[in-house]
């Protein structure tokens, strides 16, 4: 409940009129895996000052459904966004970035993980994201399709938390996004999945303007920047594809 | 009475200052509203089904197990600590009290990180523990450890308070009648502080049952192993079943109310 209250904390700043030359402040709810890319592009959209609330896509969707105020929302999958579309809370969403699921291991791959089959090894501490967030659902899908039975040690609440268990050394491997590993500054290494498997769980991000926004112009500008402007450049720099 | 003009006349004391009364009433309403909302918005019609769902029962059972084990651990560790703090005068006693009380006010997630750095696989003593076959992260024992860590101060402070109120002459009398120190502790001191032991244990249990931050950080989130009730509530709220989350929140609310009611006399006195 506290989380919901925090999500509702969008205050009067977003209702200030956007005057020419003045930056309008918008609140962007974004999937945790977008943290680095979005943060680095926060001030690169002209006349827009974006502030972010990062979290598991489902968690953000729950907050919005409960009445949290935001101007833009970006999820790491389609189904989460569809819940907002079904509730008529957002404008038509667009796909703006893609990444791939990889196996994150500790630097140097000390446990010799080469593929999905290794995740079934009983000597390997594997963590996944909880199936209630996109990364967890993608992971389960990939493992099911490859018929690999994994006994995860933990189902973390978002993809960043799953990766954190690897970088902290508690887990040997985690199924996370390639871009998260890239953003981990060398504290984790990625083992790519076979091409066919990766294609089976192509991770695609959706972004949409929240209907109740009082900063429509700025919100739309941010969405445009994510599909073709400076935010897209930051996404590409972080290793996302479009 | 002619003691001076400033002595207020009790018969002519003005009514209570209305801004403070209004502020107090507003605060009470504000605190009550969310709890009332939980009761009003709860999907009562499906409550029984929600509580019978296997996943919910699993989380309930795990929470009961881990919280009771955490209280047991807090008991074993906390009673001697309380005795040392209440009875021994040694240099650094206030420092020890400050350090052992810290989890009471420490953000639980910080506690979880600290536990990880101490008992994690690459922590200070984690490797030694691992060599001895003890693994805490991602295990039920880890969830118990996280809960005990945050619950311990409630027990220690309450029991210490109780020990300070014991009339030491009763213990001295037992000694003069030939009882050993251990016999005195067991047969005189412990029975005398039973109310504090009960209050401390109940407070510690309530805190352990509600633990979230240290558990998710240190022990992880796996149904049946480390996914305690608060974690289950969080995951179901964001996932497939918000209604289930509300019903299980009510369970935790009910527990809190019962604890508060049971301790209404002792709560303030003991702390």
Tab-separated table of C-alpha atoms in Angstrom:
chain	number	residue	atom	x	y	z
A	1	UNK	CA	0.000	0.000	0.000
A	2	UNK	CA	2.912	2.302	0.681
A	3	UNK	CA	4.110	1.694	-2.825
A	4	UNK	CA	0.792	2.839	-4.185
A	5	UNK	CA	0.886	5.944	-2.051
A	6	UNK	CA	4.369	6.727	-3.314
A	7	UNK	CA	3.181	6.241	-6.859
A	8	UNK	CA	0.496	8.808	-6.278
A	9	UNK	CA	3.044	11.382	-5.289
A	10	UNK	CA	2.954	13.238	-8.572
A	11	UNK	CA	2.382	16.691	-7.274
A	12	UNK	CA	1.374	20.043	-8.695
A	13	UNK	CA	4.576	20.482	-10.675
A	14	UNK	CA	3.136	18.665	-13.680
A	15	UNK	CA	0.147	20.995	-13.857
A	16	UNK	CA	2.280	24.068	-14.445
A	17	UNK	CA	1.679	25.397	-17.938
A	18	UNK	CA	4.476	24.761	-20.414
A	19	UNK	CA	5.623	28.170	-21.478
A	20	UNK	CA	7.833	28.713	-24.466
A	21	UNK	CA	11.460	27.993	-23.554
A	22	UNK	CA	10.392	26.574	-20.235
A	23	UNK	CA	10.844	22.905	-19.565
A	24	UNK	CA	7.645	21.068	-18.681
A	25	UNK	CA	8.111	18.376	-16.072
A	26	UNK	CA	6.614	15.010	-16.877
A	27	UNK	CA	6.537	11.801	-14.887
A	28	UNK	CA	7.533	8.686	-16.786
A	29	UNK	CA	6.699	5.248	-15.408
A	30	UNK	CA	9.226	2.911	-16.973
A	31	UNK	CA	10.261	-0.726	-16.793
A	32	UNK	CA	13.252	-1.256	-14.498
A	33	UNK	CA	15.365	-2.450	-17.421
A	34	UNK	CA	15.119	1.012	-19.018
A	35	UNK	CA	16.779	2.686	-16.030
A	36	UNK	CA	20.190	3.462	-17.519
A	37	UNK	CA	18.999	4.444	-20.991
A	38	UNK	CA	16.166	6.684	-19.819
A	39	UNK	CA	18.142	8.303	-17.029
A	40	UNK	CA	20.966	9.231	-19.366
A	41	UNK	CA	18.480	10.825	-21.768
A	42	UNK	CA	16.426	12.575	-19.103
A	43	UNK	CA	17.423	16.100	-20.050
A	44	UNK	CA	18.010	15.583	-23.758
A	45	UNK	CA	14.457	16.162	-24.955
A	46	UNK	CA	13.953	19.869	-25.687
A	47	UNK	CA	11.506	21.645	-23.368
A	48	UNK	CA	10.874	18.465	-21.440
A	49	UNK	CA	12.142	17.565	-18.028
A	50	UNK	CA	11.462	13.932	-17.358
A	51	UNK	CA	11.477	12.333	-13.977
A	52	UNK	CA	11.203	8.600	-13.682
A	53	UNK	CA	9.613	5.934	-11.582
A	54	UNK	CA	11.281	2.652	-12.452
A	55	UNK	CA	9.892	-0.706	-11.432
A	56	UNK	CA	8.570	-4.032	-12.627
A	57	UNK	CA	6.171	-3.369	-15.525
A	58	UNK	CA	3.303	-5.096	-13.726
A	59	UNK	CA	3.961	-3.101	-10.593
A	60	UNK	CA	3.794	0.158	-12.568
A	61	UNK	CA	0.614	-0.965	-14.295
A	62	UNK	CA	-0.944	-1.789	-10.920
A	63	UNK	CA	-0.041	1.658	-9.656
A	64	UNK	CA	-1.600	3.335	-12.695
A	65	UNK	CA	-4.736	1.210	-12.420
A	66	UNK	CA	-4.958	2.321	-8.792
A	67	UNK	CA	-4.882	5.944	-9.840
A	68	UNK	CA	-1.231	6.908	-9.750
A	69	UNK	CA	-0.539	9.938	-11.915
A	70	UNK	CA	1.957	9.734	-14.728
A	71	UNK	CA	2.328	11.298	-18.149
A	72	UNK	CA	4.110	8.522	-20.029
A	73	UNK	CA	4.380	4.815	-19.360
A	74	UNK	CA	6.861	2.375	-20.881
A	75	UNK	CA	6.579	-1.373	-20.280
A	76	UNK	CA	8.908	-4.243	-21.107
A	77	UNK	CA	6.198	-6.258	-22.826
A	78	UNK	CA	2.890	-6.116	-24.647
A	79	UNK	CA	0.541	-7.778	-22.113
A	80	UNK	CA	1.288	-5.277	-19.347
A	81	UNK	CA	0.517	-2.392	-21.694
A	82	UNK	CA	-2.611	-4.167	-22.930
A	83	UNK	CA	-4.033	-3.996	-19.402
A	84	UNK	CA	-3.728	-0.202	-19.556
A	85	UNK	CA	-5.213	-0.087	-23.054
A	86	UNK	CA	-8.128	-2.238	-21.900
A	87	UNK	CA	-8.737	0.177	-19.031
A	88	UNK	CA	-8.622	3.112	-21.506
A	89	UNK	CA	-5.873	4.703	-19.457
A	90	UNK	CA	-3.406	5.233	-22.298
A	91	UNK	CA	-3.295	6.355	-25.910
A	92	UNK	CA	-2.301	3.846	-28.592
A	93	UNK	CA	1.041	2.355	-27.551
A	94	UNK	CA	4.003	1.973	-29.895
A	95	UNK	CA	6.852	-0.509	-29.848
A	96	UNK	CA	10.057	1.470	-29.426
A	97	UNK	CA	12.859	-0.850	-28.330
A	98	UNK	CA	13.859	-4.468	-28.222
A	99	UNK	CA	16.357	-6.491	-26.334
A	100	UNK	CA	17.084	-10.163	-25.869
A	101	UNK	CA	17.062	-12.515	-22.948
A	102	UNK	CA	20.529	-13.724	-21.934
A	103	UNK	CA	22.048	-15.706	-19.108
A	104	UNK	CA	23.866	-13.376	-16.735
A	105	UNK	CA	26.852	-14.952	-15.016
A	106	UNK	CA	29.615	-13.590	-12.846
A	107	UNK	CA	32.611	-11.993	-14.584
A	108	UNK	CA	34.805	-14.612	-16.220
A	109	UNK	CA	31.961	-17.143	-16.147
A	110	UNK	CA	33.557	-19.142	-13.299
A	111	UNK	CA	30.906	-21.855	-13.373
A	112	UNK	CA	31.290	-22.499	-17.068
A	113	UNK	CA	27.717	-21.758	-18.138
A	114	UNK	CA	27.365	-22.182	-21.904
A	115	UNK	CA	23.641	-22.522	-22.459
A	116	UNK	CA	20.149	-22.976	-21.096
A	117	UNK	CA	20.764	-26.653	-20.250
A	118	UNK	CA	23.313	-25.597	-17.641
A	119	UNK	CA	20.585	-23.814	-15.687
A	120	UNK	CA	19.196	-27.221	-14.721
A	121	UNK	CA	22.469	-28.175	-13.033
A	122	UNK	CA	21.767	-28.729	-9.330
A	123	UNK	CA	25.118	-27.218	-8.321
A	124	UNK	CA	24.211	-23.917	-9.943
A	125	UNK	CA	22.335	-21.249	-7.958
A	126	UNK	CA	19.903	-19.800	-10.482
A	127	UNK	CA	17.540	-16.896	-9.884
A	128	UNK	CA	14.763	-15.723	-12.187
A	129	UNK	CA	12.432	-12.771	-12.152
A	130	UNK	CA	8.974	-13.485	-10.750
A	131	UNK	CA	6.476	-14.546	-13.454
A	132	UNK	CA	4.363	-11.531	-12.498
A	133	UNK	CA	6.909	-9.273	-14.260
A	134	UNK	CA	7.770	-9.508	-17.976
A	135	UNK	CA	11.339	-10.752	-17.484
A	136	UNK	CA	10.015	-13.639	-15.419
A	137	UNK	CA	7.405	-14.496	-18.016
A	138	UNK	CA	9.944	-14.355	-20.861
A	139	UNK	CA	12.284	-16.553	-18.827
A	140	UNK	CA	9.633	-19.156	-18.178
A	141	UNK	CA	8.615	-19.120	-21.833
A	142	UNK	CA	12.198	-19.670	-22.986
A	143	UNK	CA	12.786	-22.453	-20.470
A	144	UNK	CA	9.502	-24.162	-21.324
A	145	UNK	CA	10.198	-24.045	-25.039
A	146	UNK	CA	13.637	-25.537	-24.479
A	147	UNK	CA	12.162	-28.083	-22.024
A	148	UNK	CA	14.727	-27.112	-19.405
A	149	UNK	CA	13.557	-27.674	-15.848
A	150	UNK	CA	15.075	-25.110	-13.527
A	151	UNK	CA	14.712	-25.012	-9.757
A	152	UNK	CA	15.291	-21.300	-9.132
A	153	UNK	CA	16.590	-20.232	-5.743
A	154	UNK	CA	14.501	-17.085	-5.876
A	155	UNK	CA	11.918	-15.286	-8.027
A	156	UNK	CA	12.981	-11.673	-7.780
A	157	UNK	CA	10.525	-8.800	-7.936
A	158	UNK	CA	12.014	-7.223	-11.057
A	159	UNK	CA	14.740	-7.950	-13.566
A	160	UNK	CA	17.242	-5.606	-11.912
A	161	UNK	CA	16.868	-7.478	-8.622
A	162	UNK	CA	17.534	-10.784	-10.400
A	163	UNK	CA	20.721	-9.400	-11.921
A	164	UNK	CA	21.725	-7.912	-8.558
A	165	UNK	CA	21.767	-11.392	-7.032
A	166	UNK	CA	24.395	-12.364	-9.621
A	167	UNK	CA	26.497	-9.221	-9.262
A	168	UNK	CA	26.396	-9.653	-5.466
A	169	UNK	CA	27.701	-13.181	-5.905
A	170	UNK	CA	24.695	-14.856	-4.274
A	171	UNK	CA	23.556	-16.469	-7.504
A	172	UNK	CA	25.606	-18.094	-10.252
A	173	UNK	CA	23.224	-17.320	-13.077
A	174	UNK	CA	20.063	-15.389	-13.876
A	175	UNK	CA	17.925	-14.958	-16.968
A	176	UNK	CA	17.866	-11.226	-17.627
A	177	UNK	CA	17.959	-8.803	-20.537
A	178	UNK	CA	21.169	-8.361	-22.525
A	179	UNK	CA	20.922	-4.616	-21.931
A	180	UNK	CA	20.863	-5.065	-18.150
A	181	UNK	CA	24.112	-7.006	-18.252
A	182	UNK	CA	25.610	-4.342	-20.453
A	183	UNK	CA	24.556	-1.709	-17.946
A	184	UNK	CA	26.138	-3.561	-15.043
A	185	UNK	CA	29.582	-2.034	-15.637
A	186	UNK	CA	31.444	-5.323	-15.851
A	187	UNK	CA	30.007	-6.846	-12.703
A	188	UNK	CA	28.229	-9.486	-14.766
A	189	UNK	CA	28.770	-11.190	-18.072
A	190	UNK	CA	26.230	-12.324	-20.649
A	191	UNK	CA	25.955	-15.787	-22.153
A	192	UNK	CA	23.853	-15.446	-25.291
A	193	UNK	CA	21.033	-17.854	-25.978
A	194	UNK	CA	20.904	-19.750	-29.269
A	195	UNK	CA	19.454	-17.616	-32.049
A	196	UNK	CA	16.273	-19.672	-32.409
A	197	UNK	CA	15.519	-19.565	-28.680
A	198	UNK	CA	16.177	-15.870	-28.417
A	199	UNK	CA	13.804	-15.187	-31.298
A	200	UNK	CA	11.126	-17.151	-29.474
A	201	UNK	CA	11.167	-14.625	-26.686
A	202	UNK	CA	11.956	-11.368	-28.416
A	203	UNK	CA	11.586	-8.752	-25.739
A	204	UNK	CA	9.810	-5.684	-27.045
A	205	UNK	CA	9.062	-2.506	-25.177
A	206	UNK	CA	5.913	-0.424	-25.539
A	207	UNK	CA	5.492	3.242	-24.736
A	208	UNK	CA	2.316	5.295	-24.516
A	209	UNK	CA	1.005	8.652	-23.404
A	210	UNK	CA	-1.239	8.464	-20.353
A	211	UNK	CA	-4.678	9.865	-21.234
A	212	UNK	CA	-5.073	11.901	-18.073
A	213	UNK	CA	-1.809	13.785	-18.650
A	214	UNK	CA	-1.901	17.516	-18.135
A	215	UNK	CA	1.312	17.846	-20.127
A	216	UNK	CA	0.198	16.276	-23.375
A	217	UNK	CA	2.661	18.178	-25.535
A	218	UNK	CA	5.654	17.234	-23.422
A	219	UNK	CA	4.442	13.663	-23.023
A	220	UNK	CA	4.066	13.279	-26.767
A	221	UNK	CA	7.473	14.857	-27.307
A	222	UNK	CA	9.001	12.249	-25.019
A	223	UNK	CA	7.311	9.394	-26.879
A	224	UNK	CA	8.550	10.799	-30.191
A	225	UNK	CA	12.053	11.112	-28.751
A	226	UNK	CA	11.875	7.471	-27.714
A	227	UNK	CA	10.983	6.327	-31.220
A	228	UNK	CA	13.172	8.632	-33.273
A	229	UNK	CA	14.978	11.185	-31.135
A	230	UNK	CA	17.578	11.510	-28.395
A	231	UNK	CA	15.958	8.919	-26.113
A	232	UNK	CA	16.211	6.417	-28.952
A	233	UNK	CA	19.901	7.276	-29.317
A	234	UNK	CA	20.396	6.574	-25.613
A	235	UNK	CA	18.557	3.267	-26.015
A	236	UNK	CA	20.799	2.286	-28.919
A	237	UNK	CA	23.858	3.311	-26.927
A	238	UNK	CA	22.663	1.066	-24.091
A	239	UNK	CA	22.439	-1.863	-26.499
A	240	UNK	CA	18.740	-1.915	-27.284
A	241	UNK	CA	17.657	-2.443	-30.872
A	242	UNK	CA	14.655	-0.857	-32.522
B	1	UNK	CA	-5.222	31.223	47.781
B	2	UNK	CA	-3.166	34.326	47.395
B	3	UNK	CA	-0.117	32.936	45.735
B	4	UNK	CA	-0.163	35.368	42.815
B	5	UNK	CA	-2.275	36.305	39.880
B	6	UNK	CA	-0.890	33.661	37.484
B	7	UNK	CA	-2.196	30.587	39.242
B	8	UNK	CA	-5.055	29.326	37.034
B	9	UNK	CA	-8.350	28.735	38.689
B	10	UNK	CA	-9.291	25.103	37.996
B	11	UNK	CA	-12.952	25.994	37.901
B	12	UNK	CA	-12.449	28.627	35.246
B	13	UNK	CA	-9.987	26.731	33.021
B	14	UNK	CA	-10.835	27.496	29.372
B	15	UNK	CA	-12.052	24.727	27.054
B	16	UNK	CA	-9.493	22.723	25.081
B	17	UNK	CA	-7.780	24.734	22.303
B	18	UNK	CA	-9.840	23.891	19.237
B	19	UNK	CA	-7.012	23.969	16.619
B	20	UNK	CA	-5.192	21.209	18.502
B	21	UNK	CA	-8.361	19.180	18.948
B	22	UNK	CA	-9.176	19.577	15.253
B	23	UNK	CA	-5.611	18.573	14.329
B	24	UNK	CA	-5.828	15.515	16.514
B	25	UNK	CA	-9.166	14.485	15.071
B	26	UNK	CA	-7.839	14.957	11.555
B	27	UNK	CA	-4.775	12.835	12.306
B	28	UNK	CA	-6.937	10.079	13.770
B	29	UNK	CA	-9.193	10.130	10.710
B	30	UNK	CA	-6.220	10.078	8.363
B	31	UNK	CA	-4.726	7.044	10.090
B	32	UNK	CA	-8.034	5.219	10.202
B	33	UNK	CA	-9.097	5.868	6.611
B	34	UNK	CA	-6.722	3.443	4.840
B	35	UNK	CA	-7.606	0.653	7.254
B	36	UNK	CA	-11.303	1.361	6.773
B	37	UNK	CA	-10.752	1.305	3.003
B	38	UNK	CA	-9.135	-2.120	3.293
B	39	UNK	CA	-12.241	-3.401	5.067
B	40	UNK	CA	-14.718	-1.669	2.750
B	41	UNK	CA	-13.014	-2.529	-0.532
B	42	UNK	CA	-12.240	-6.111	0.397
B	43	UNK	CA	-13.813	-8.689	-1.936
B	44	UNK	CA	-15.612	-10.394	0.956
B	45	UNK	CA	-17.620	-12.725	-1.275
B	46	UNK	CA	-14.492	-14.493	-2.456
B	47	UNK	CA	-12.651	-14.291	0.865
B	48	UNK	CA	-13.027	-17.954	1.769
B	49	UNK	CA	-11.891	-19.104	-1.661
B	50	UNK	CA	-8.913	-16.765	-1.547
B	51	UNK	CA	-7.854	-18.093	1.827
B	52	UNK	CA	-8.207	-21.682	0.657
B	53	UNK	CA	-6.074	-21.181	-2.436
B	54	UNK	CA	-3.073	-23.507	-2.190
B	55	UNK	CA	-0.621	-20.685	-2.881
B	56	UNK	CA	-2.127	-18.598	-0.080
B	57	UNK	CA	-2.083	-21.508	2.358
B	58	UNK	CA	1.524	-22.195	1.451
B	59	UNK	CA	2.505	-18.590	2.169
B	60	UNK	CA	0.486	-18.543	5.398
B	61	UNK	CA	2.087	-21.753	6.606
B	62	UNK	CA	5.575	-20.554	5.705
B	63	UNK	CA	5.001	-17.233	7.464
B	64	UNK	CA	3.777	-18.975	10.615
B	65	UNK	CA	6.756	-21.327	10.601
B	66	UNK	CA	9.418	-18.712	9.948
B	67	UNK	CA	7.968	-16.121	12.337
B	68	UNK	CA	7.670	-18.624	15.191
B	69	UNK	CA	11.203	-19.875	14.568
B	70	UNK	CA	12.364	-16.254	14.483
B	71	UNK	CA	10.728	-15.634	17.861
B	72	UNK	CA	12.391	-18.779	19.220
B	73	UNK	CA	15.747	-17.514	17.957
B	74	UNK	CA	15.059	-14.068	19.385
B	75	UNK	CA	14.231	-15.711	22.716
B	76	UNK	CA	17.410	-17.753	22.886
B	77	UNK	CA	19.555	-14.787	21.878
B	78	UNK	CA	17.549	-11.956	23.387
B	79	UNK	CA	16.996	-13.102	26.986
B	80	UNK	CA	20.719	-13.453	27.815
B	81	UNK	CA	21.414	-10.157	26.071
B	82	UNK	CA	18.662	-8.464	28.059
B	83	UNK	CA	20.033	-9.933	31.292
B	84	UNK	CA	23.551	-8.733	30.540
B	85	UNK	CA	22.258	-5.259	29.697
B	86	UNK	CA	20.038	-5.020	32.761
B	87	UNK	CA	22.338	-6.537	35.355
B	88	UNK	CA	25.950	-6.010	34.400
B	89	UNK	CA	27.672	-2.678	34.601
B	90	UNK	CA	30.455	-2.707	32.068
B	91	UNK	CA	32.213	-0.126	29.907
B	92	UNK	CA	30.511	0.254	26.543
B	93	UNK	CA	27.134	-0.907	27.755
B	94	UNK	CA	25.276	2.008	26.152
B	95	UNK	CA	27.142	1.384	22.917
B	96	UNK	CA	26.045	-2.246	22.954
B	97	UNK	CA	22.501	-1.170	23.680
B	98	UNK	CA	22.572	1.306	20.788
B	99	UNK	CA	23.949	-1.304	18.382
B	100	UNK	CA	21.522	-4.037	19.407
B	101	UNK	CA	18.578	-1.642	19.243
B	102	UNK	CA	19.521	-0.369	15.811
B	103	UNK	CA	17.467	-2.898	13.802
B	104	UNK	CA	14.416	-1.334	15.428
B	105	UNK	CA	14.882	1.864	13.442
B	106	UNK	CA	17.078	0.658	10.585
B	107	UNK	CA	15.347	0.480	7.191
B	108	UNK	CA	14.760	-3.282	6.780
B	109	UNK	CA	16.249	-3.306	3.288
B	110	UNK	CA	19.489	-1.981	4.777
B	111	UNK	CA	19.323	-4.790	7.309
B	112	UNK	CA	18.956	-7.218	4.403
B	113	UNK	CA	22.016	-5.830	2.639
B	114	UNK	CA	23.996	-5.955	5.885
B	115	UNK	CA	22.983	-9.576	6.415
B	116	UNK	CA	24.027	-10.355	2.855
B	117	UNK	CA	27.425	-8.750	3.394
B	118	UNK	CA	27.890	-10.757	6.580
B	119	UNK	CA	26.322	-14.132	5.842
B	120	UNK	CA	26.114	-14.083	2.036
B	121	UNK	CA	28.121	-16.451	-0.079
B	122	UNK	CA	30.843	-13.839	-0.487
B	123	UNK	CA	30.194	-12.134	2.847
B	124	UNK	CA	32.415	-11.784	5.903
B	125	UNK	CA	31.542	-15.082	7.539
B	126	UNK	CA	29.411	-16.571	4.747
B	127	UNK	CA	32.233	-18.653	3.222
B	128	UNK	CA	33.089	-20.154	6.627
B	129	UNK	CA	29.426	-20.963	7.190
B	130	UNK	CA	29.228	-22.469	3.724
B	131	UNK	CA	32.208	-24.691	4.481
B	132	UNK	CA	30.316	-25.886	7.541
B	133	UNK	CA	27.324	-26.650	5.322
B	134	UNK	CA	25.203	-23.695	6.459
B	135	UNK	CA	23.662	-21.653	3.666
B	136	UNK	CA	21.365	-18.766	4.527
B	137	UNK	CA	20.519	-16.767	1.372
B	138	UNK	CA	17.644	-18.327	-0.601
B	139	UNK	CA	16.811	-20.691	2.263
B	140	UNK	CA	14.068	-20.773	4.848
B	141	UNK	CA	16.763	-20.373	7.489
B	142	UNK	CA	17.681	-17.116	5.752
B	143	UNK	CA	14.090	-15.881	6.010
B	144	UNK	CA	14.122	-16.804	9.704
B	145	UNK	CA	17.433	-14.980	10.162
B	146	UNK	CA	16.089	-11.841	8.475
B	147	UNK	CA	12.978	-11.897	10.656
B	148	UNK	CA	14.940	-12.574	13.842
B	149	UNK	CA	17.302	-9.721	13.031
B	150	UNK	CA	14.521	-7.156	12.900
B	151	UNK	CA	12.466	-8.709	15.719
B	152	UNK	CA	15.222	-9.186	18.300
B	153	UNK	CA	15.266	-5.608	19.662
B	154	UNK	CA	11.557	-5.776	20.511
B	155	UNK	CA	12.186	-8.778	22.726
B	156	UNK	CA	15.439	-7.537	24.212
B	157	UNK	CA	14.148	-4.086	25.150
B	158	UNK	CA	10.942	-5.441	26.640
B	159	UNK	CA	12.691	-8.114	28.693
B	160	UNK	CA	15.386	-5.708	29.807
B	161	UNK	CA	12.672	-3.362	31.050
B	162	UNK	CA	11.093	-6.251	32.933
B	163	UNK	CA	14.381	-7.285	34.500
B	164	UNK	CA	14.985	-3.783	35.785
B	165	UNK	CA	11.665	-3.859	37.609
B	166	UNK	CA	12.403	-7.097	39.428
B	167	UNK	CA	12.870	-6.634	43.147
B	168	UNK	CA	16.434	-7.880	43.540
B	169	UNK	CA	15.818	-8.653	47.225
B	170	UNK	CA	13.699	-11.627	46.180
B	171	UNK	CA	16.636	-12.999	44.216
B	172	UNK	CA	18.975	-12.249	47.121
B	173	UNK	CA	16.653	-14.123	49.465
B	174	UNK	CA	16.765	-17.153	47.196
B	175	UNK	CA	20.558	-16.979	47.146
B	176	UNK	CA	20.741	-16.881	50.955
B	177	UNK	CA	18.458	-19.902	51.068
B	178	UNK	CA	21.100	-21.827	49.140
B	179	UNK	CA	20.011	-21.538	45.502
B	180	UNK	CA	22.765	-21.334	42.889
B	181	UNK	CA	22.879	-18.373	40.485
B	182	UNK	CA	21.411	-20.525	37.719
B	183	UNK	CA	18.654	-21.830	39.981
B	184	UNK	CA	17.775	-18.273	40.960
B	185	UNK	CA	17.589	-17.216	37.338
B	186	UNK	CA	15.504	-20.212	36.357
B	187	UNK	CA	13.131	-20.467	39.304
B	188	UNK	CA	12.898	-16.876	40.528
B	189	UNK	CA	13.898	-14.347	37.889
B	190	UNK	CA	12.266	-15.939	34.835
B	191	UNK	CA	8.855	-16.408	36.506
B	192	UNK	CA	8.991	-12.825	37.768
B	193	UNK	CA	9.560	-11.426	34.291
B	194	UNK	CA	7.060	-13.705	32.576
B	195	UNK	CA	4.782	-10.775	31.598
B	196	UNK	CA	7.689	-9.049	29.884
B	197	UNK	CA	8.744	-12.281	28.207
B	198	UNK	CA	5.235	-12.711	26.845
B	199	UNK	CA	4.921	-9.109	25.717
B	200	UNK	CA	8.372	-9.146	24.125
B	201	UNK	CA	7.709	-12.404	22.335
B	202	UNK	CA	4.371	-11.209	20.981
B	203	UNK	CA	5.838	-7.907	19.779
B	204	UNK	CA	8.766	-9.724	18.189
B	205	UNK	CA	6.394	-12.168	16.533
B	206	UNK	CA	4.250	-9.392	15.073
B	207	UNK	CA	7.341	-7.696	13.682
B	208	UNK	CA	8.685	-10.966	12.272
B	209	UNK	CA	5.362	-11.786	10.645
B	210	UNK	CA	5.303	-8.456	8.819
B	211	UNK	CA	8.934	-8.536	7.696
B	212	UNK	CA	9.415	-7.655	4.019
B	213	UNK	CA	12.514	-5.644	3.177
B	214	UNK	CA	15.204	-7.686	4.879
B	215	UNK	CA	13.610	-10.926	3.692
B	216	UNK	CA	13.413	-10.013	0.001
B	217	UNK	CA	16.938	-8.601	0.075
B	218	UNK	CA	18.617	-11.365	2.039
B	219	UNK	CA	16.521	-14.476	1.518
B	220	UNK	CA	14.900	-13.854	-1.864
B	221	UNK	CA	11.392	-14.751	-2.966
B	222	UNK	CA	10.560	-18.386	-3.634
B	223	UNK	CA	7.097	-19.831	-2.941
B	224	UNK	CA	7.233	-22.391	-0.149
B	225	UNK	CA	10.796	-21.526	0.842
B	226	UNK	CA	11.225	-17.807	1.378
B	227	UNK	CA	8.028	-16.245	0.027
B	228	UNK	CA	6.422	-15.201	3.290
B	229	UNK	CA	2.978	-13.650	3.514
B	230	UNK	CA	4.014	-10.025	2.945
B	231	UNK	CA	6.030	-11.009	-0.139
B	232	UNK	CA	3.146	-13.102	-1.411
B	233	UNK	CA	0.788	-10.166	-0.891
B	234	UNK	CA	3.098	-7.894	-2.872
B	235	UNK	CA	3.526	-10.313	-5.772
B	236	UNK	CA	-0.189	-11.138	-6.036
B	237	UNK	CA	-1.134	-7.463	-5.890
B	238	UNK	CA	1.006	-6.769	-8.959
B	239	UNK	CA	0.240	-9.996	-10.691
B	240	UNK	CA	-2.634	-12.255	-11.292
B	241	UNK	CA	-4.762	-11.664	-8.242
B	242	UNK	CA	-5.142	-8.258	-6.571
B	243	UNK	CA	-8.208	-9.519	-4.662
B	244	UNK	CA	-6.162	-12.231	-3.025
B	245	UNK	CA	-3.651	-9.621	-1.943
B	246	UNK	CA	-6.365	-7.612	-0.214
B	247	UNK	CA	-7.784	-10.626	1.610
B	248	UNK	CA	-4.360	-11.677	2.834
B	249	UNK	CA	-3.658	-8.097	3.886
B	250	UNK	CA	-6.755	-8.402	6.057
B	251	UNK	CA	-5.277	-11.496	7.666
B	252	UNK	CA	-2.161	-9.528	8.585
B	253	UNK	CA	-4.317	-6.617	9.770
B	254	UNK	CA	-6.354	-8.968	11.966
B	255	UNK	CA	-3.182	-10.361	13.508
B	256	UNK	CA	-1.989	-6.828	14.257
B	257	UNK	CA	-5.296	-5.935	15.912
B	258	UNK	CA	-5.195	-9.059	18.068
B	259	UNK	CA	-1.614	-8.342	19.097
B	260	UNK	CA	-2.456	-4.764	19.986
B	261	UNK	CA	-5.501	-5.829	21.983
B	262	UNK	CA	-3.522	-8.483	23.831
B	263	UNK	CA	-0.822	-6.013	24.761
B	264	UNK	CA	-2.942	-2.949	25.451
B	265	UNK	CA	-1.974	-2.895	29.127
B	266	UNK	CA	1.624	-4.001	28.804
B	267	UNK	CA	2.646	-2.243	25.630
B	268	UNK	CA	3.496	1.140	27.060
B	269	UNK	CA	4.551	-0.068	30.470
B	270	UNK	CA	7.000	-2.598	29.073
B	271	UNK	CA	8.540	-0.348	26.472
